[in-house]
PDB file of C-alpha atoms in Angstrom:
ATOM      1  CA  UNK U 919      74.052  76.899 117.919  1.00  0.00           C
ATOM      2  CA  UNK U 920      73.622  79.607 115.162  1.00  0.00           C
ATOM      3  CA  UNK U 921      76.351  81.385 113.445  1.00  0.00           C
ATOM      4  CA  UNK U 922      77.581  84.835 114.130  1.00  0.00           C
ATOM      5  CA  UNK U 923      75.999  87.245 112.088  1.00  0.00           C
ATOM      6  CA  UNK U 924      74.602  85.064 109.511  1.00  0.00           C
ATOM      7  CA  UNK U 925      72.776  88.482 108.026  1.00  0.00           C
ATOM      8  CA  UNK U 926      76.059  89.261 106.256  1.00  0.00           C
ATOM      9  CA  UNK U 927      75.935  89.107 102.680  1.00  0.00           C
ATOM     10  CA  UNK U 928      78.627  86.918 101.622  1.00  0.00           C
ATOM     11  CA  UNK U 929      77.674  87.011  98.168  1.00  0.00           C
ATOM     12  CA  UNK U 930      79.372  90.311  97.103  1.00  0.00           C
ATOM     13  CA  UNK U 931      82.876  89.481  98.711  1.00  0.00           C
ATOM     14  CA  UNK U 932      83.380  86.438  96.973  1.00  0.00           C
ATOM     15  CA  UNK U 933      86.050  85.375  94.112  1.00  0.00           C
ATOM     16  CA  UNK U 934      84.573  82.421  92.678  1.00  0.00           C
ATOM     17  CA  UNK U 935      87.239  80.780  91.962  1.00  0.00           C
ATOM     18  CA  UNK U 936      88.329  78.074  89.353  1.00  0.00           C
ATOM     19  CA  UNK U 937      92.126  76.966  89.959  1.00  0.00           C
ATOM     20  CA  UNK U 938      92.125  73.423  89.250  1.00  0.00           C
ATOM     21  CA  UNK U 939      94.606  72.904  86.734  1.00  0.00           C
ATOM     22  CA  UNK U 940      92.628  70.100  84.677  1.00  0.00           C
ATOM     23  CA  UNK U 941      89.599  73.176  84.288  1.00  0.00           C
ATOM     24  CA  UNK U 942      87.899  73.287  81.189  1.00  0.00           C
ATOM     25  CA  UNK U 943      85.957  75.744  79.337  1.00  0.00           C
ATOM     26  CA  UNK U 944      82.669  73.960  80.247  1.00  0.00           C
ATOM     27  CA  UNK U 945      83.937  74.462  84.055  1.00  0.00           C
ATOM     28  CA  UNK U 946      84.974  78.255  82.956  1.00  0.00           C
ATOM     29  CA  UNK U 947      81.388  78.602  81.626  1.00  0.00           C
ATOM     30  CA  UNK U 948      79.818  77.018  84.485  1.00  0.00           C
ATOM     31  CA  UNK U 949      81.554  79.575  86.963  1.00  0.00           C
ATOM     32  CA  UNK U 950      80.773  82.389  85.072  1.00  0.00           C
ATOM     33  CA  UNK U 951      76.731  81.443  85.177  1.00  0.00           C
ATOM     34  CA  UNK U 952      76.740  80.921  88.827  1.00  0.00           C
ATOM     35  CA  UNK U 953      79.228  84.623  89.442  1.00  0.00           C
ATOM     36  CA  UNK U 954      76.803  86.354  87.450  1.00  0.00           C
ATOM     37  CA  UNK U 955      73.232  84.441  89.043  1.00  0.00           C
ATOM     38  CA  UNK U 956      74.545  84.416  92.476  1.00  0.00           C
ATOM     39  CA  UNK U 957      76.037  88.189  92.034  1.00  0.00           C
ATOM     40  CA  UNK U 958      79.576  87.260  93.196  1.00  0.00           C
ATOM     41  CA  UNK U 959      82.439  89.756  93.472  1.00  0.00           C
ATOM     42  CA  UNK U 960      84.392  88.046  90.149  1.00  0.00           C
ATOM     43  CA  UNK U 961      85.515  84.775  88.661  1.00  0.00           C
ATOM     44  CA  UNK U 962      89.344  83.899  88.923  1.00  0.00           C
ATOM     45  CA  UNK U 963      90.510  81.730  86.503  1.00  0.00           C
ATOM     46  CA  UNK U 964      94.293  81.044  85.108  1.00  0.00           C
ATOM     47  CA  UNK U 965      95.278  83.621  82.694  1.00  0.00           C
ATOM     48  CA  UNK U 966      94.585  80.961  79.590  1.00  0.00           C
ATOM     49  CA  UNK U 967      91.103  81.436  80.773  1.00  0.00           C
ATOM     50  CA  UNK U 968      90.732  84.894  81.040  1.00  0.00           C
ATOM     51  CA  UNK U 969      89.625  86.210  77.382  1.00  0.00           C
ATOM     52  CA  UNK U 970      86.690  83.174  77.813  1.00  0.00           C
ATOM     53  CA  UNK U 971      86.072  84.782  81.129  1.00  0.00           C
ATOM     54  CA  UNK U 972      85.854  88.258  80.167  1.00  0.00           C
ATOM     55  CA  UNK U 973      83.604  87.233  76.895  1.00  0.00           C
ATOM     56  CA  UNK U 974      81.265  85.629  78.990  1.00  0.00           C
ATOM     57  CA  UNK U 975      80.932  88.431  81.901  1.00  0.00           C
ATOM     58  CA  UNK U 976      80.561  91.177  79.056  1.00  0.00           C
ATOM     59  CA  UNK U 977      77.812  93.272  80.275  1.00  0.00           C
ATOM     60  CA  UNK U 978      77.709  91.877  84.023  1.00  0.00           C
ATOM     61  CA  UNK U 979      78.218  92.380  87.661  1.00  0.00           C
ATOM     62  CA  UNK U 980      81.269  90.010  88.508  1.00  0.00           C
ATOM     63  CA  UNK U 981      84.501  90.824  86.481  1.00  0.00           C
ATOM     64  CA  UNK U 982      87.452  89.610  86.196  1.00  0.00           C
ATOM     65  CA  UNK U 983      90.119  87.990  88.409  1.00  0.00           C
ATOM     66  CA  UNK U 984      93.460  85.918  87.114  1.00  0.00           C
ATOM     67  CA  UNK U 985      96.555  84.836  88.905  1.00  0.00           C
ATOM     68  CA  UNK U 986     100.317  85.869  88.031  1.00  0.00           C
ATOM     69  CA  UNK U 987     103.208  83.792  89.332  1.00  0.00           C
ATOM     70  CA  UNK U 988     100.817  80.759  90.530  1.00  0.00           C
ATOM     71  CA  UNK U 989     101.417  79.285  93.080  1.00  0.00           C
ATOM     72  CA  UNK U 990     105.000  79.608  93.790  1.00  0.00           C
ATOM     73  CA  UNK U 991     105.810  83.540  92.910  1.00  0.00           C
ATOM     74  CA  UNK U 992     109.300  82.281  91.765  1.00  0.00           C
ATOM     75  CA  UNK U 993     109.014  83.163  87.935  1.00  0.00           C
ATOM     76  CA  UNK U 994     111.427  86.059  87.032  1.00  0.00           C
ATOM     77  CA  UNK U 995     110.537  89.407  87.288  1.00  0.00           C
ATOM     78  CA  UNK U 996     110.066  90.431  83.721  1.00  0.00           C
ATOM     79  CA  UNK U 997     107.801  87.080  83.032  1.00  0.00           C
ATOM     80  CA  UNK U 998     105.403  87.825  86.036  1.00  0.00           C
ATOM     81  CA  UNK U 999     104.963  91.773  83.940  1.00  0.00           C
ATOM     82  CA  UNK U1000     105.033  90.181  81.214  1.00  0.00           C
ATOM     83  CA  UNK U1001     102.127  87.725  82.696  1.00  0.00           C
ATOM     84  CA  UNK U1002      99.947  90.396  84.287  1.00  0.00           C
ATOM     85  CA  UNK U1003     100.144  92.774  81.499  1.00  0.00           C
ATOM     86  CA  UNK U1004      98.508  90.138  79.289  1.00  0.00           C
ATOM     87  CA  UNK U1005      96.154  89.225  81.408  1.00  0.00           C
ATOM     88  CA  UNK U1006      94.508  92.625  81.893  1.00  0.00           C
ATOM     89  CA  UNK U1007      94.834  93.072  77.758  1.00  0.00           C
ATOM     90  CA  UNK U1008      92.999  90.127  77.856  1.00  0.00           C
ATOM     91  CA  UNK U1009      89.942  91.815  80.107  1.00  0.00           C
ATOM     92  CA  UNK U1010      91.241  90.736  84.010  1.00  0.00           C
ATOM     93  CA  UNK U1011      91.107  93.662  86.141  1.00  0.00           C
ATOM     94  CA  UNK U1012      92.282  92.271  89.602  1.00  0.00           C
ATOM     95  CA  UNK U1013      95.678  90.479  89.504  1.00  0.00           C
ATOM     96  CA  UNK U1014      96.090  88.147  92.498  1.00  0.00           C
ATOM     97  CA  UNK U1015      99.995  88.211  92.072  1.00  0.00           C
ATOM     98  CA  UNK U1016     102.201  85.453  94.222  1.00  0.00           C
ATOM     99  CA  UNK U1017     104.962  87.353  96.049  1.00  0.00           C
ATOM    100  CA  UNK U1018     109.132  85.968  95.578  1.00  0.00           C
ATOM    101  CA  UNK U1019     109.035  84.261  98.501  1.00  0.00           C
ATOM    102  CA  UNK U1020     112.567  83.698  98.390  1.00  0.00           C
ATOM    103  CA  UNK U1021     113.542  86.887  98.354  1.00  0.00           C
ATOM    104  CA  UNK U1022     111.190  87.786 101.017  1.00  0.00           C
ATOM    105  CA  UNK U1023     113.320  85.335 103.276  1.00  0.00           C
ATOM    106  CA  UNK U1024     116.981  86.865 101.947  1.00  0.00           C
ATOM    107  CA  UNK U1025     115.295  90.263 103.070  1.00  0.00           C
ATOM    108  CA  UNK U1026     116.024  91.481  99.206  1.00  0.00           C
ATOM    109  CA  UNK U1027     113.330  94.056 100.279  1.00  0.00           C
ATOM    110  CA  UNK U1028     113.921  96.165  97.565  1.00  0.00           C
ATOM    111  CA  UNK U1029     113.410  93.734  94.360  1.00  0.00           C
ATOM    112  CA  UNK U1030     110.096  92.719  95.728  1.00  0.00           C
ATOM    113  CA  UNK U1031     108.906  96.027  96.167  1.00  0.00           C
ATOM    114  CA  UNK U1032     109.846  97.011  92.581  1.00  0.00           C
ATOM    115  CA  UNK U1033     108.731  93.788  90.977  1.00  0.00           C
ATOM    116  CA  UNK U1034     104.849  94.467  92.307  1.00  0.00           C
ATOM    117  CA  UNK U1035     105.122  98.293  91.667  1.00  0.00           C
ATOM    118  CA  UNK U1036     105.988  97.647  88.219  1.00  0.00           C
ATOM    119  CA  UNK U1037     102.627  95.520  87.948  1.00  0.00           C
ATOM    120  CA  UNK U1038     100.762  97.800  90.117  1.00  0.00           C
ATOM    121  CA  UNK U1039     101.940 100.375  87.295  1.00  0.00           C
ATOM    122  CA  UNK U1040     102.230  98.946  84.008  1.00  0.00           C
ATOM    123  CA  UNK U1041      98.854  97.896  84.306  1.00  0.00           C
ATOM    124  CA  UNK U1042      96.564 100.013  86.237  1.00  0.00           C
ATOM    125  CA  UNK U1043      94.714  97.295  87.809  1.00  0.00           C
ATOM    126  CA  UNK U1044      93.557  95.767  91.008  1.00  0.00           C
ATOM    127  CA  UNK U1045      96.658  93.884  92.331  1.00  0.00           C
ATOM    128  CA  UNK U1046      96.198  91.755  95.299  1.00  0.00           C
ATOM    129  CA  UNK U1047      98.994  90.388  96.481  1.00  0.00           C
ATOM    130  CA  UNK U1048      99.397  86.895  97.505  1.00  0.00           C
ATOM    131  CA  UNK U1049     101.175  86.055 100.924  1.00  0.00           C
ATOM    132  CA  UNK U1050     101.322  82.286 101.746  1.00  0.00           C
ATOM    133  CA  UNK U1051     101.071  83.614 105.760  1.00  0.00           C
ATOM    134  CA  UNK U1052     101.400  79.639 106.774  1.00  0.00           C
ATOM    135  CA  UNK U1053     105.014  79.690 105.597  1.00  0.00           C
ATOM    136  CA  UNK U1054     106.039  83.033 107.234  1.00  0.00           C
ATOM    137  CA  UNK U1055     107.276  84.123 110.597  1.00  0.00           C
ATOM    138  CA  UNK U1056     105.323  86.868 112.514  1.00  0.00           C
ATOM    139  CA  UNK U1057     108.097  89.216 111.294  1.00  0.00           C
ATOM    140  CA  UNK U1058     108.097  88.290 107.526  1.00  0.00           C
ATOM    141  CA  UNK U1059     104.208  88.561 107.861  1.00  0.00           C
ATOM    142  CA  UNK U1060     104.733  92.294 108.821  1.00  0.00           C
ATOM    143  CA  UNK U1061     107.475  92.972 106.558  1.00  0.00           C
ATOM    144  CA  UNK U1062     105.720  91.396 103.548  1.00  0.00           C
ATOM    145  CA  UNK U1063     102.260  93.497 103.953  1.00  0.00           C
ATOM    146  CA  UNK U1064     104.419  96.766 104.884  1.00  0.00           C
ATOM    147  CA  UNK U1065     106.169  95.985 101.191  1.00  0.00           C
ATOM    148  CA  UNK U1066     103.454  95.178  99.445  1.00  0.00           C
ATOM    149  CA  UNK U1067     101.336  98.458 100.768  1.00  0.00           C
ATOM    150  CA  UNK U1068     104.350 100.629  99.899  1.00  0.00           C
ATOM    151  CA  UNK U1069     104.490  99.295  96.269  1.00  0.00           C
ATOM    152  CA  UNK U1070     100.933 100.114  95.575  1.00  0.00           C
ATOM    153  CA  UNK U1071      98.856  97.046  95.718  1.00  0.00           C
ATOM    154  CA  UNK U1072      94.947  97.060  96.776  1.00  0.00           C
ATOM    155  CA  UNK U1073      94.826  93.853  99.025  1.00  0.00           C
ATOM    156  CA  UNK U1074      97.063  91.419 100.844  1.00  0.00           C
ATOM    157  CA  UNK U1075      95.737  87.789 100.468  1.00  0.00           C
ATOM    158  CA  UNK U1076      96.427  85.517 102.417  1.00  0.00           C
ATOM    159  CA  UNK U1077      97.304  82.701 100.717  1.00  0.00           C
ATOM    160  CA  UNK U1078      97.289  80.576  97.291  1.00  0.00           C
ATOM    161  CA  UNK U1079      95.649  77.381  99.270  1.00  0.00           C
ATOM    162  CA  UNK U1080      98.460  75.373  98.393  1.00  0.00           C
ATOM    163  CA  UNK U1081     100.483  75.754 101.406  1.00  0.00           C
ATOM    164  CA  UNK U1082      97.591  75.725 104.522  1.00  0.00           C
ATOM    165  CA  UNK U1083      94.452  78.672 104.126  1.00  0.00           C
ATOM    166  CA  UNK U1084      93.054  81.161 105.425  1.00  0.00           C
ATOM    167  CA  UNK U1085      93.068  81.662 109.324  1.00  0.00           C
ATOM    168  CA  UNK U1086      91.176  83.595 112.028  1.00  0.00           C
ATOM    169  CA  UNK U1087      94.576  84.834 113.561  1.00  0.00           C
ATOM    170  CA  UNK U1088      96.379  85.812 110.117  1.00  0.00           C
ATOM    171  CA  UNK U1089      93.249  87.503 108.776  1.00  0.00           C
ATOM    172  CA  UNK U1090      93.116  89.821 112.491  1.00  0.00           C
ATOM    173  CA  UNK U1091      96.964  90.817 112.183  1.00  0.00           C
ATOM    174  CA  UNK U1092      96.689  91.585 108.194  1.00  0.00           C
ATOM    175  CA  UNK U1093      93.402  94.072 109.556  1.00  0.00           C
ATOM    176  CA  UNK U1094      95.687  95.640 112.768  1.00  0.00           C
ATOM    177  CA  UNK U1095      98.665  96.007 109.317  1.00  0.00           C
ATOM    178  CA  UNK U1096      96.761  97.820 107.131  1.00  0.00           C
ATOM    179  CA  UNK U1097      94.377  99.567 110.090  1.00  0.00           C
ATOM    180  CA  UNK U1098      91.742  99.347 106.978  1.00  0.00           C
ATOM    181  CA  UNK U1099      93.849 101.245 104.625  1.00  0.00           C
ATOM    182  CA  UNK U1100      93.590  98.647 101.958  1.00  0.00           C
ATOM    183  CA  UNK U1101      91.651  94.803 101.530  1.00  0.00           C
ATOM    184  CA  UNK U1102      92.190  91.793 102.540  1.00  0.00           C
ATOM    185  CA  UNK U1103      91.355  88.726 101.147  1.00  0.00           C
ATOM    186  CA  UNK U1104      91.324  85.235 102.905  1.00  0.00           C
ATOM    187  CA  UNK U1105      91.984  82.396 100.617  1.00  0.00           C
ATOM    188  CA  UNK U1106      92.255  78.676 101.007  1.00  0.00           C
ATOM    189  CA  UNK U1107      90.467  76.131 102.552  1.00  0.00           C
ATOM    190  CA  UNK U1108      87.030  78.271 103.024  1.00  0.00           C
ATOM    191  CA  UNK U1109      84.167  75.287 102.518  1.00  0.00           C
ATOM    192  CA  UNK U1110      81.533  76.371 104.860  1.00  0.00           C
ATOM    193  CA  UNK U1111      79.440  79.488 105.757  1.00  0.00           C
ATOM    194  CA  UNK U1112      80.723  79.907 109.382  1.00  0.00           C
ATOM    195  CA  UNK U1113      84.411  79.701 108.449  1.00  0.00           C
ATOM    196  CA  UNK U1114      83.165  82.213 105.885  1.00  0.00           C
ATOM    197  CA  UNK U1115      81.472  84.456 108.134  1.00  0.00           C
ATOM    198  CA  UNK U1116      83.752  84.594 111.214  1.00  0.00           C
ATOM    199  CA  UNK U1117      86.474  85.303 108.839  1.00  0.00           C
ATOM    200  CA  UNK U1118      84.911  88.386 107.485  1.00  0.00           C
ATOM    201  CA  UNK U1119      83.972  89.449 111.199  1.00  0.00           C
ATOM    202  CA  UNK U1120      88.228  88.807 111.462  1.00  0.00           C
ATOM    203  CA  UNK U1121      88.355  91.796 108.564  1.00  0.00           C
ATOM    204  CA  UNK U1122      88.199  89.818 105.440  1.00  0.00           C
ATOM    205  CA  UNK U1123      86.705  92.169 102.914  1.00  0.00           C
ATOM    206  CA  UNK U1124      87.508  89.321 100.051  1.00  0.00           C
ATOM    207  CA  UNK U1125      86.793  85.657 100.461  1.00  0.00           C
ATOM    208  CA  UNK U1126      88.379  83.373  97.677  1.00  0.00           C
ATOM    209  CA  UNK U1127      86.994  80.179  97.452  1.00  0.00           C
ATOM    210  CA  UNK U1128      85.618  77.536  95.237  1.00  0.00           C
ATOM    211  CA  UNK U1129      82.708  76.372  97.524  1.00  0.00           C
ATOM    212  CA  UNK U1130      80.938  79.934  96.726  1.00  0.00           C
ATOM    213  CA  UNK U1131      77.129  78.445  95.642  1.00  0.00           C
ATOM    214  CA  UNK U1132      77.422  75.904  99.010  1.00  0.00           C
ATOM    215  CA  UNK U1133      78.536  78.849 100.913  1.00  0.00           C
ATOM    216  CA  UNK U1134      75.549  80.658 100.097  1.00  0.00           C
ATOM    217  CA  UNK U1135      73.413  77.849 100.675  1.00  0.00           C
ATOM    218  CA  UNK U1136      74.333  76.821 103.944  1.00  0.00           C
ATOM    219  CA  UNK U1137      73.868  80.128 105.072  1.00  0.00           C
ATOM    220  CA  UNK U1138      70.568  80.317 103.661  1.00  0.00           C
ATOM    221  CA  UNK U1139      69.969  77.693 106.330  1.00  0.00           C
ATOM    222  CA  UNK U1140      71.844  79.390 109.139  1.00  0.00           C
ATOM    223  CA  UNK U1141      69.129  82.424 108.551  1.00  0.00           C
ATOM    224  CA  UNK U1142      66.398  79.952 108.537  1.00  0.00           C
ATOM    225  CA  UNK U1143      67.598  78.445 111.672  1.00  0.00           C
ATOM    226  CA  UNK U1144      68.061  81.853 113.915  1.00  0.00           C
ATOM    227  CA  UNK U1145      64.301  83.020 112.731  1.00  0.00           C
ATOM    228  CA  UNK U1146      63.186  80.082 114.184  1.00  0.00           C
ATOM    229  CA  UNK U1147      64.377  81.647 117.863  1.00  0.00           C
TER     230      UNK U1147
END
């Protein structure tokens, strides 16, 4: 049976992303070719990667993309500004930031909020900011996004991929949050072109993934196939 909507053009809402920790510049250089063939969103790469990054996008459609206080969001305040203010000196302009969980679950409401308005400020970029929805209640969920909107940030992800991915359910409740104010982006565990696709029909504006050129492919195929009816 055919996908839904297989017409959708996943190409421009994906972060191609390269978050293996054993990376190399040959894989940074190989991401870069296939964001800028394939016309993907941006590359996200760890902040040591991001001048390489940026030096090999100069000029092109995909920018970008680094992540601050990966994967646990535990790092002190003043080393995750410290962290994202490099970053975009080094050329990333989106900033997928890991929220303090911890404080999250002490309900110290008010240092999260300032710790991702500070980024949001200091450095004038994109800031998504990074949930981990698997290890939340329904509550924290909604008191997490409500934060993270007040303080300024431009999308709610929902996860590093460390801790369980992206889901159907997660994806429909950050939409009904925001009611479209601002993006989302599903993360983790996103290998094939109908996950893909039904989470964008969810509201998923932003897909990270490292499957991106498979993605693409197997949808390719999913067009084929529908034609054929």
């Amino acid at each position: 049976m055919p996908a839904p909507h297989p017409e959708i053009d996943l190409a421009p809402l994906i972060d191609h992303s390269l978050l293996n920790p054993l990376a190399t510049e040959a894989n940074v250089e190989q991401w870069c070719e296939e964001a800028d063939r394939l016309h993907f969103a941006t590359v996200c790469v760890y902040p040591t990667h991001v001048r390489r990054a940026k030096e090999l996008l100069r000029g092109k459609q995909p920018q970008v993309c680094t992540v601050i206080g990966f994967p646990s969001g535990a790092t002190t305040s003043a080393v995750k500004l410290y962290e994202a203010q490099e970053a975009a000196e080094n050329g990333a302009v989106e900033l997928d930031v890991v929220i303090n969980l911890g404080w999250l679950k002490m309900h110290k409401t008010n240092e999260l909020h300032r710790e991702l308005a500070e980024i949001c400020d200091a450095t004038g970029q994109t800031v998504k900011a990074i949930l981990e929805m698997a290890l939340l209640t329904e509550a924290e969920k909604h008191l997490a996004a409500e934060i993270c909107i007040d303080a300024g940030v431009r999308f709610l992800k929902t996860s590093t991929g460390w801790y369980g991915g992206a889901t159907i359910a997660d994806v429909e409740l950050l939409r009904q949050i925001t009611q479209d104010q601002i993006g989302i982006k599903a993360s983790g565990g996103i290998r094939t072109a109908e996950q893909a696709l039904e989470l964008v029909l969810a509201g998923a504006t932003r897909l990270g993934t490292s499957c991106g050129p498979a993605l693409l492919r197997q949808r390719d195929t999913l067009e084929l196939g529908e034609n054929q009816y």
